[in-house]
Coordinates of C-alpha atoms in Angstrom, one line a residue:
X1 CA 6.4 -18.5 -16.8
X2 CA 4.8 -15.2 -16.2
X3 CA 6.0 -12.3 -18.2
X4 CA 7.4 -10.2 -14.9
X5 CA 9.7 -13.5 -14.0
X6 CA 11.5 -13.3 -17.7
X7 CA 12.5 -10.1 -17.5
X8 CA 14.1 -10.5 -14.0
X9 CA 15.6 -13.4 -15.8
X10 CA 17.4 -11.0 -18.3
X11 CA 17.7 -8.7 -15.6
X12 CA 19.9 -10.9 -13.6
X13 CA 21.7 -12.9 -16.5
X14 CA 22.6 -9.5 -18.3
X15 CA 24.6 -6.8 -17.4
X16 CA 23.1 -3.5 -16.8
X17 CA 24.3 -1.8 -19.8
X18 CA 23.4 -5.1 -22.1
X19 CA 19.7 -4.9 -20.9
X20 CA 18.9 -1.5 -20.8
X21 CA 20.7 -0.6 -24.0
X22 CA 21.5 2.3 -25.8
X23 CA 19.7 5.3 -24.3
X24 CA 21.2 4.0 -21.1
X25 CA 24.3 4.0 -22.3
X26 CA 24.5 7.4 -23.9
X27 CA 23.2 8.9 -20.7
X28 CA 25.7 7.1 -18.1
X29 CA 28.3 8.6 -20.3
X30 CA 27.0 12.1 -20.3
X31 CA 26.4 11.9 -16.5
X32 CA 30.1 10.6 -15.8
X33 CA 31.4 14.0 -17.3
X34 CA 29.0 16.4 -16.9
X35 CA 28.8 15.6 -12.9
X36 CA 32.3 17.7 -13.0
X37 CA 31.1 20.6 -14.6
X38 CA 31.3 24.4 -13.6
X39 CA 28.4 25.7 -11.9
X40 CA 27.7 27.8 -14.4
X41 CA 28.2 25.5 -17.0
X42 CA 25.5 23.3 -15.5
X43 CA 22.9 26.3 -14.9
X44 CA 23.5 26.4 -19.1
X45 CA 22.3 23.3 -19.3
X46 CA 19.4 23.2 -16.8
X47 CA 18.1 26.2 -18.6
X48 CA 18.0 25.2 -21.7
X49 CA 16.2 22.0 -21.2
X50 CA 13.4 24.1 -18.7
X51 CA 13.2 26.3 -21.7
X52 CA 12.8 23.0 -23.8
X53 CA 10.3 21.5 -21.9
X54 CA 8.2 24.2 -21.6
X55 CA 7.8 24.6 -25.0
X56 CA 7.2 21.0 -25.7
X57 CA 4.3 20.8 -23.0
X58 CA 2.8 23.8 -24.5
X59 CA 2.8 22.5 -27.7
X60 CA 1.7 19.1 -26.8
X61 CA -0.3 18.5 -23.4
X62 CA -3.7 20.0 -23.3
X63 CA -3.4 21.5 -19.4
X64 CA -0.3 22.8 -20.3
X65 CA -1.9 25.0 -23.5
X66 CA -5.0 25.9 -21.3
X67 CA -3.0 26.8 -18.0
X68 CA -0.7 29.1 -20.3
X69 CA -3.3 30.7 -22.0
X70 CA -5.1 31.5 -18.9
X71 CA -2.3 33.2 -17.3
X72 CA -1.2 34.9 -20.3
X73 CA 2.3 32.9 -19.7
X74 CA 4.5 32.9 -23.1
X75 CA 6.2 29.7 -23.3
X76 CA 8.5 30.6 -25.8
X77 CA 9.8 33.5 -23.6
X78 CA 10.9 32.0 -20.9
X79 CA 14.8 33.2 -20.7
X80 CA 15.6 32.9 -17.2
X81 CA 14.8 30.8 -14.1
X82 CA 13.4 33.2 -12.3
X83 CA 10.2 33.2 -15.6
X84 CA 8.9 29.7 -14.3
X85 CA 7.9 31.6 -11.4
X86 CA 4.9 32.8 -13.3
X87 CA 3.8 29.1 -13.4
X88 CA 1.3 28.0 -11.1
X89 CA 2.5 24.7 -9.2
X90 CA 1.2 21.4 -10.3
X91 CA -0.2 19.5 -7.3
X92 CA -1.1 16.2 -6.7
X93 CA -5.0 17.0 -6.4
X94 CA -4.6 18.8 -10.1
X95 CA -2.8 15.4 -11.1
X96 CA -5.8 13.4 -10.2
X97 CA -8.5 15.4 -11.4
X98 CA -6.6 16.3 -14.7
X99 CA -4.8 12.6 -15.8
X100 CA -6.2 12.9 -19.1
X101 CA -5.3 15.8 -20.2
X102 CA -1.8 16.3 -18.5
X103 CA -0.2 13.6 -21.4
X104 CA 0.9 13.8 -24.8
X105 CA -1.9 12.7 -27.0
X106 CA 0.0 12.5 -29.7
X107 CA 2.5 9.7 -28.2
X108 CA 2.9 7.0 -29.5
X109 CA 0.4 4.4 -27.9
X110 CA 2.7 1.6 -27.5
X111 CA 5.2 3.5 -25.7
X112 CA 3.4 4.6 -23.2
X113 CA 2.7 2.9 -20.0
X114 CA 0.4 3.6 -16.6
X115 CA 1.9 3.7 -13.1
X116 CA 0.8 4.9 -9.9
X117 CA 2.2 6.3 -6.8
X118 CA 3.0 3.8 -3.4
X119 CA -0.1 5.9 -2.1
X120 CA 1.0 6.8 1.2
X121 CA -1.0 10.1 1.3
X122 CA -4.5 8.1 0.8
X123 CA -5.3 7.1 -2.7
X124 CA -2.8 6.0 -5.2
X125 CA -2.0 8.7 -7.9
X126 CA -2.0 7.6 -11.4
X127 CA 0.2 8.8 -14.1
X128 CA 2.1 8.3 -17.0
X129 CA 5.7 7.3 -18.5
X130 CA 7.3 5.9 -21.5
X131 CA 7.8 2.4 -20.8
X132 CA 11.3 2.2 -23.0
X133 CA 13.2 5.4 -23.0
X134 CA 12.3 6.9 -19.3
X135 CA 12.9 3.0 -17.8
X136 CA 16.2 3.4 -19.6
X137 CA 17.5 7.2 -18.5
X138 CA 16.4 6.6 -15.0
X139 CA 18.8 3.8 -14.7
X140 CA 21.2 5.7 -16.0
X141 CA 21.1 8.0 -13.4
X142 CA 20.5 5.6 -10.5
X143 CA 23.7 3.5 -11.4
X144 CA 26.1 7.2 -11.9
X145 CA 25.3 7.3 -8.2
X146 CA 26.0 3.6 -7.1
X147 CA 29.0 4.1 -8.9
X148 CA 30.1 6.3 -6.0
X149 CA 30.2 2.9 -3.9
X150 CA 31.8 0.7 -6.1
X151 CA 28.7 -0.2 -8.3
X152 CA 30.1 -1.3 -11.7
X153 CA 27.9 -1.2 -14.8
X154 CA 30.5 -3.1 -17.1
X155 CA 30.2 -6.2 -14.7
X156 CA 27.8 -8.5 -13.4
X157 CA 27.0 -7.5 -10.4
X158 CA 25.8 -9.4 -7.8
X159 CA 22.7 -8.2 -6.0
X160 CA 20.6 -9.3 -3.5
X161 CA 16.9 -7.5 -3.5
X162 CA 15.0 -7.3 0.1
X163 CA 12.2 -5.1 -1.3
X164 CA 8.3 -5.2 -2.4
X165 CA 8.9 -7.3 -5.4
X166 CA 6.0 -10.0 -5.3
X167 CA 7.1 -13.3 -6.2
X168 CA 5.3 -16.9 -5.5
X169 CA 8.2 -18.5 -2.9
X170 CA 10.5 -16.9 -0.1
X171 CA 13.3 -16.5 -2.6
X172 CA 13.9 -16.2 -6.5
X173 CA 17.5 -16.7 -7.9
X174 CA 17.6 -15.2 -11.4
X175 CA 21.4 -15.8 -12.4
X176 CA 23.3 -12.8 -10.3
X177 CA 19.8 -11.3 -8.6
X178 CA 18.7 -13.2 -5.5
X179 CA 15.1 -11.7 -4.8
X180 CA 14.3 -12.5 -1.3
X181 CA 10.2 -11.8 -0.8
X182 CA 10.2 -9.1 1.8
X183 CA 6.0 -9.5 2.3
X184 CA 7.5 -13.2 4.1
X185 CA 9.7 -12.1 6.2
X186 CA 9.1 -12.9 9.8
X187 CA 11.6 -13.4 12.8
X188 CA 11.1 -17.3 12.0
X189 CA 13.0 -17.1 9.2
X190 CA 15.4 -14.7 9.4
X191 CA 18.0 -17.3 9.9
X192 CA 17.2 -18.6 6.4
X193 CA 17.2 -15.4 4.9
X194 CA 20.8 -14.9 6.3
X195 CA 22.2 -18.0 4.9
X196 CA 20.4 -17.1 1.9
X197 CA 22.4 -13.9 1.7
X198 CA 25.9 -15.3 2.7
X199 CA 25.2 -18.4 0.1
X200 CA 24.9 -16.0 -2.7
X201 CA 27.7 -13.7 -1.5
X202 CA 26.6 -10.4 -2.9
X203 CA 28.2 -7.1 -3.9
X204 CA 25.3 -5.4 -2.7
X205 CA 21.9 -5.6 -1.0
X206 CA 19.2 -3.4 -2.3
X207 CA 16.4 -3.1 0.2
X208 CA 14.0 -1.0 2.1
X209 CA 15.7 0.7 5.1
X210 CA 12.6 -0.3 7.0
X211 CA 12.6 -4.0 6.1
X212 CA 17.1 -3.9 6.4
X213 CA 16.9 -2.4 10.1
X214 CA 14.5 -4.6 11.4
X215 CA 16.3 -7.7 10.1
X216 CA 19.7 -5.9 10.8
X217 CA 18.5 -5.5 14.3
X218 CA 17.9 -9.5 14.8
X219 CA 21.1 -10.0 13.7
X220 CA 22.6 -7.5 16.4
X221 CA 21.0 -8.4 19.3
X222 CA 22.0 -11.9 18.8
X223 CA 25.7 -11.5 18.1
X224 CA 25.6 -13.1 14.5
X225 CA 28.6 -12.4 12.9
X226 CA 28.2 -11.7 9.2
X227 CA 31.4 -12.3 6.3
X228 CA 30.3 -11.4 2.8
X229 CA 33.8 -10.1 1.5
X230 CA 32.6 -9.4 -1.8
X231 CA 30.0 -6.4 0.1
X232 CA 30.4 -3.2 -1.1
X233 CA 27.9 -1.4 0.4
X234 CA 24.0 -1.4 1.4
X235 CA 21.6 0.6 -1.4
X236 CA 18.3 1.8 0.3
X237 CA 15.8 2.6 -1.8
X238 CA 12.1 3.9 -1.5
X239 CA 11.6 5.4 1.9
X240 CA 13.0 8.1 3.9
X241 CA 16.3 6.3 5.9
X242 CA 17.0 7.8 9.7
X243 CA 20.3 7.9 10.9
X244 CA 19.1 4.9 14.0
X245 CA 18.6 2.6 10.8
X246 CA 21.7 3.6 9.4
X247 CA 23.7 2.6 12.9
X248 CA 22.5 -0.5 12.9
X249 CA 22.2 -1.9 9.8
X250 CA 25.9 -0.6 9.2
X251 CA 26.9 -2.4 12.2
X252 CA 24.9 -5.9 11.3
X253 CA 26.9 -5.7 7.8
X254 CA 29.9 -3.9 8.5
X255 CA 29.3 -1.8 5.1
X256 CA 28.1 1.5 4.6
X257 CA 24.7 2.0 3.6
X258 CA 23.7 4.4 0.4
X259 CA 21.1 5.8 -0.3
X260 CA 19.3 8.5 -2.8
X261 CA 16.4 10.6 -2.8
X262 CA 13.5 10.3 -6.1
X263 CA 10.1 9.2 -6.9
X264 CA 8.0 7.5 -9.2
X265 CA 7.0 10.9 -10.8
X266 CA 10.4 11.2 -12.5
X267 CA 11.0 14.8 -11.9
X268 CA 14.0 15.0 -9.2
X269 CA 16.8 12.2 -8.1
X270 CA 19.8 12.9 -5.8
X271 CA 21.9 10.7 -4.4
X272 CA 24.8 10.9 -1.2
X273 CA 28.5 11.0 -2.8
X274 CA 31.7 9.4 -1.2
X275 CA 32.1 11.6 1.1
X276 CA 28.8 12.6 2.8
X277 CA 25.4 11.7 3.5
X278 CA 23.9 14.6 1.9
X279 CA 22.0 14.4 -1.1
X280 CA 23.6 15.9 -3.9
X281 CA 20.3 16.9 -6.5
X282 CA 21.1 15.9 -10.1
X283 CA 20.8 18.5 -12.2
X284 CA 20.9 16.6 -15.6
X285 CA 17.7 15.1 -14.1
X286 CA 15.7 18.1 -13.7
X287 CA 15.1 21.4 -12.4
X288 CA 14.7 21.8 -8.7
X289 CA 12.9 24.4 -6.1
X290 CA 14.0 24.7 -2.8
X291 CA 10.2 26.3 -1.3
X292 CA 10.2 27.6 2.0
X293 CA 7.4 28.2 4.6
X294 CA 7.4 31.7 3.2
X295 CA 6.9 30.6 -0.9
X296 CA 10.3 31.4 -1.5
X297 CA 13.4 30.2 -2.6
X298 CA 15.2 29.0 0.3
X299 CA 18.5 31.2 1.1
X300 CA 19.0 30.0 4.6
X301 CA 21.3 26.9 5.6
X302 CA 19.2 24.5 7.7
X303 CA 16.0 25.7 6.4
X304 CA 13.1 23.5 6.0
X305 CA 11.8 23.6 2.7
X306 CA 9.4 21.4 0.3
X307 CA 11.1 20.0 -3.0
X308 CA 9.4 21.9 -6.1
X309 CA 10.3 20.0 -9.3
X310 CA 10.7 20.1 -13.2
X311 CA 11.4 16.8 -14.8
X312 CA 13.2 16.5 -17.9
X313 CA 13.0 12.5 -18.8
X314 CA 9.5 12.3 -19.5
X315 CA 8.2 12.9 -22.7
X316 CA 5.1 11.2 -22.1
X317 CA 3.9 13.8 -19.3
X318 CA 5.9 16.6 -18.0
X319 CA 5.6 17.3 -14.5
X320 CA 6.3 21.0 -14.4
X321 CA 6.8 22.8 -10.7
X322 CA 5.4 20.0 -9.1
X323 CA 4.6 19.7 -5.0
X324 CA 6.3 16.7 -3.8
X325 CA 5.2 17.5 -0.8
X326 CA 8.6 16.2 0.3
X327 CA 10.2 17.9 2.9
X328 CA 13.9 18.2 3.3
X329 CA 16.7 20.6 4.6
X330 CA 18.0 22.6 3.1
X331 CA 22.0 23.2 3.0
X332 CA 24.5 26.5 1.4
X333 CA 27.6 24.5 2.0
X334 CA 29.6 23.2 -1.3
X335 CA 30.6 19.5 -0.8
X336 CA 34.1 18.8 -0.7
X337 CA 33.9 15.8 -3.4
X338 CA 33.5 18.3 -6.3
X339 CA 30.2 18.2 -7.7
X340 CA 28.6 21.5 -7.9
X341 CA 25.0 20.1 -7.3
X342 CA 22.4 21.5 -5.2
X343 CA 22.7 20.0 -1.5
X344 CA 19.9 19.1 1.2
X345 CA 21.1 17.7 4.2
X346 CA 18.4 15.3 5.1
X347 CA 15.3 14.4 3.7
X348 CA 12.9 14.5 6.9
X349 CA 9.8 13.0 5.6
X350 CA 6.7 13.2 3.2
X351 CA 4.5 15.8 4.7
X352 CA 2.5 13.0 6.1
X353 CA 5.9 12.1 8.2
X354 CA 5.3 15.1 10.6
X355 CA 3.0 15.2 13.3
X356 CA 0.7 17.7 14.8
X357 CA 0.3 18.8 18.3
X358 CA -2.6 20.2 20.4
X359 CA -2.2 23.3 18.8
X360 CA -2.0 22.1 15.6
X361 CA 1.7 22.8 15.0
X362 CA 3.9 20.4 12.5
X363 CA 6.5 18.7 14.7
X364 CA 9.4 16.9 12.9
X365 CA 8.6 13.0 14.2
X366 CA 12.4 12.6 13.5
X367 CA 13.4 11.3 16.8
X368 CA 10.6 9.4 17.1
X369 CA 12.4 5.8 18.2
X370 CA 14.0 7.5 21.2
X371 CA 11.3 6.9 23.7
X372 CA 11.4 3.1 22.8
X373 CA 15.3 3.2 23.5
X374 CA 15.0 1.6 27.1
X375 CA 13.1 -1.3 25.8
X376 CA 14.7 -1.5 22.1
X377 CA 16.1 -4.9 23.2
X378 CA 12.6 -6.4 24.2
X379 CA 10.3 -5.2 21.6
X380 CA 10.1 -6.7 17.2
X381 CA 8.6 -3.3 15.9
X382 CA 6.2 -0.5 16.7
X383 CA 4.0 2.1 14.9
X384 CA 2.6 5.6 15.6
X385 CA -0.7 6.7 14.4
X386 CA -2.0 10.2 14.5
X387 CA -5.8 10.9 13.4
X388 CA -6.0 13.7 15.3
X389 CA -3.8 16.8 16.4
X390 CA -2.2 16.6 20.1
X391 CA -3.2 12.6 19.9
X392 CA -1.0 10.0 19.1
X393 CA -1.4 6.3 19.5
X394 CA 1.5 3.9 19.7
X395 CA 1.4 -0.1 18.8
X396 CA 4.3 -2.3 20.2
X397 CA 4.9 -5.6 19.3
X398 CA 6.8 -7.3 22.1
X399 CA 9.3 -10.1 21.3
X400 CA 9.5 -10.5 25.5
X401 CA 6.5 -9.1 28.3
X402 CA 7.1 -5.8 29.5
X403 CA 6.3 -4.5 32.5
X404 CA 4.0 -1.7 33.6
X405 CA 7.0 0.5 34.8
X406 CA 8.8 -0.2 31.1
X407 CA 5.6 1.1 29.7
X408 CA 5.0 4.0 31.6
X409 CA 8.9 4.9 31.3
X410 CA 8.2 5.4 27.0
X411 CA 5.4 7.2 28.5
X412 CA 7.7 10.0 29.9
X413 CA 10.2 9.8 27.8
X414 CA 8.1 10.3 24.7
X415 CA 6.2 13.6 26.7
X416 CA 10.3 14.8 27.4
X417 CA 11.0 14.4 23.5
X418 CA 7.6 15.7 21.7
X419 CA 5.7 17.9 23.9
X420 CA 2.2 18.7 23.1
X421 CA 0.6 15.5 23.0
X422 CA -1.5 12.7 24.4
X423 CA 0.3 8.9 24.2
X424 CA -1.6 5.9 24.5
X425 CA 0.1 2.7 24.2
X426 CA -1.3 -0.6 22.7
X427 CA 0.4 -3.9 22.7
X428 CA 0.1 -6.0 19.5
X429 CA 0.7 -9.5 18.3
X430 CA 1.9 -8.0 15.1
X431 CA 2.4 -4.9 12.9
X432 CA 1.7 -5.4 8.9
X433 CA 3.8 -4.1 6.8
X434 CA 1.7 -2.4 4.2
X435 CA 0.7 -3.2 0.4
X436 CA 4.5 -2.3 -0.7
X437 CA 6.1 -4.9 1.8
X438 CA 6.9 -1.9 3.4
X439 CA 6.7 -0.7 7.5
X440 CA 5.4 2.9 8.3
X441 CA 6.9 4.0 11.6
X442 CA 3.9 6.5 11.4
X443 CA 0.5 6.5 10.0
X444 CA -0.2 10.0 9.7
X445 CA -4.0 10.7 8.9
X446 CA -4.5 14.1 9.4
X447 CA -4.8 15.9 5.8
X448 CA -2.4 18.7 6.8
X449 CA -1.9 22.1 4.7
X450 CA 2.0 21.9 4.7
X451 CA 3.8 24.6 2.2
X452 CA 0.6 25.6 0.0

């Protein structure tokens, strides 16, 4: 037995708090009382650990001491928010050319562990985390916001995971964690994967939205009614979620979906509430920029803006104002559940989620299942790819034939929704999902400039 299986072993036969221990513990605890704290008690708190952090890379990251130095920035002088300003942002480029001197050298060795990013932008980006106490804290935070739909870290809960986790066979039971092999899926088995899922009778399903709608959608279209009474709710997790996948996974399940906004850089998590859809930014997490177009913070409700962040969980290498390039919108409202977090209404996409017309303008591909609306019912999945601006190529892979006129009908209705670009149209016998067990509704390979 490999080491991965035993520790989805413990995983599963443990609950949450048992397994990840203390440092979990102490931070769920924090979390659950400081999520009700003034604004300006919270702004106290974000402060002081920016100030913290800033210090500590200083003292202990060689990029850190060199960028400082060169841009005669005082790092124990920083006293407001408005001082990290001075700080030149930390992009993914620096990242890669950089690795080795963007981490504590003095960290302990056997703490420290390597991880890369899914890669979606081209070539995976290496970096680097504590294996123990950053594991633990980020759990911490990810289960405060499940808690908001009846996630309960005191019991067992029962989970069923449709997501990249590679295991040999179609399905791994470990105690209350059914792992169901996503990279497997296929509309010949769907029907075992549902049994599966009602067998185990789950109080939630984590999975890819991607993965969830397409196997929601089978289950739709062919009337299956689903009973899991014990379902609380369905937790998306590592991809952007649009509000068609939402409709019809919610309607395959009859449970609301949930899901929260982070990375594997550990430097920003926000998660919807109880009641909204908005992500509410954690502030205990780290300290966030809304950038917009202009370089500036954004003021303006409904603005677009790209997510600038400072994490505070990772000892082993601070990310400090670091380009997600995430984009999101942003939102001045207060939500009505009491939190006095930070608020985006949607995230719309990495920057390689946009598209680019003739003109070389960056489109939001938001809407982009509505010209596949008339044929929705005949078609298993589709893809866009754009290598070039104005031209975009889409792959269908039909479940039944379509006809010339269907064709030429998403044709004209994808020229009435994005203007500005060429369509072909390719029929496939099948779209991969990608290394991740993961499908792209766009493969965006234009290297854009977006927010420098």
């Amino acid at each position: 037995m490999n080491k991965d299986r035993i520790i989805r072993l413990c995983q599963g036969a443990l609950n949450v708090e048992k397994f990840y221990g203390k440092n979990f513990s102490n931070m769920y605890e924090f979390l659950q009382e400081s999520q009700w704290w003034s604004e300006e008690k919270l702004k106290e708190y974000q402060l002081e650990k920016l100030k913290n952090i800033i210090v500590y890379a200083y003292e202990n990251v060689p990029y850190y001491k060199n960028l400082f130095d060169e841009h005669k920035i005082d790092a124990y002088n920083i006293n407001r928010f408005e001082d990290i300003k001075k700080i030149p942002y930390l992009t993914k480029e620096i990242i890669k050319e950089n690795i080795d001197d963007l981490y504590n050298i003095n960290y302990p060795k056997y703490k420290i562990e390597y991880k890369t990013t899914g890669g979606s932008t081209g070539t995976p980006m290496g970096l680097y985390q504590d294996r123990f106490y950053t594991r633990q804290v980020e759990q911490a935070f990810v289960s405060d916001m499940w808690s908001r739909v009846g996630y309960d870290k005191n019991r067992k809960q029962k989970i069923v995971y449709l997501r990249g986790i590679r295991i040999k066979n179609q399905l791994e039971r470990n105690f209350n964690n059914l792992i169901l092999n996503s990279f497997l899926l296929t509309e010949k088995n769907y029907l075992e994967y549902l049994e599966a899922i009602k067998k185990f009778k789950p109080d939630f399903i984590n999975g890819y939205p991607s993965i969830l709608y397409i196997f929601s959608k089978y289950i739709v279209e062919n009337n299956i009614e689903i009973n899991i009474p014990d379902l609380k709710a369905i937790l998306l997790t590592s991809e952007n979620v649009y509000d068609f996948q939402r409709e019809v996974i919610e309607k395959a399940f009859k449970v609301r979906t949930y899901s929260f906004y982070g990375h594997t850089e550990r430097a920003c998590i926000g998660g919807e509430c109880e009641k909204s859809t908005n992500y509410h930014i954690t502030p205990q997490y780290g300290y966030t920029e809304l950038i917009n177009e202009k370089g500036e913070d954004s003021k303006i409700d409904g603005e677009y803006v790209e997510i600038v962040c400072t994490g505070f969980i990772n000892p082993v290498m601070p990310f400090i104002r670091y380009k997600t390039q995430d984009i999101a919108i942003n939102s001045t409202e207060k939500c009505s559940c009491g939190r006095n977090y930070k608020i985006i209404k949607k995230i719309e996409g990495r920057t390689q989620d946009f598209v680019f017309d003739n003109e070389n303008n960056m489109k939001s591909f938001t809407c982009q299942d509505e010209p596949l609306w008339s044929i929705k019912e005949k078609i298993v999945a589709y893809q866009y790819i754009q290598e070039k601006p104005g031209e975009i190529l889409l792959n269908i892979q039909p479940k039944f034939k379509l006809t010339c006129d269907e064709i030429s009908n998403v044709e004209l209705d994808f020229k009435n929704t994005f203007n500005g670009f060429n369509l072909k149209i390719n029929l496939v016998d099948e779209i991969k999902k990608n290394h991740n067990g993961k499908f792209r509704y766009l493969k965006q390979k234009i290297k854009n400039q977006v927010f420098k």
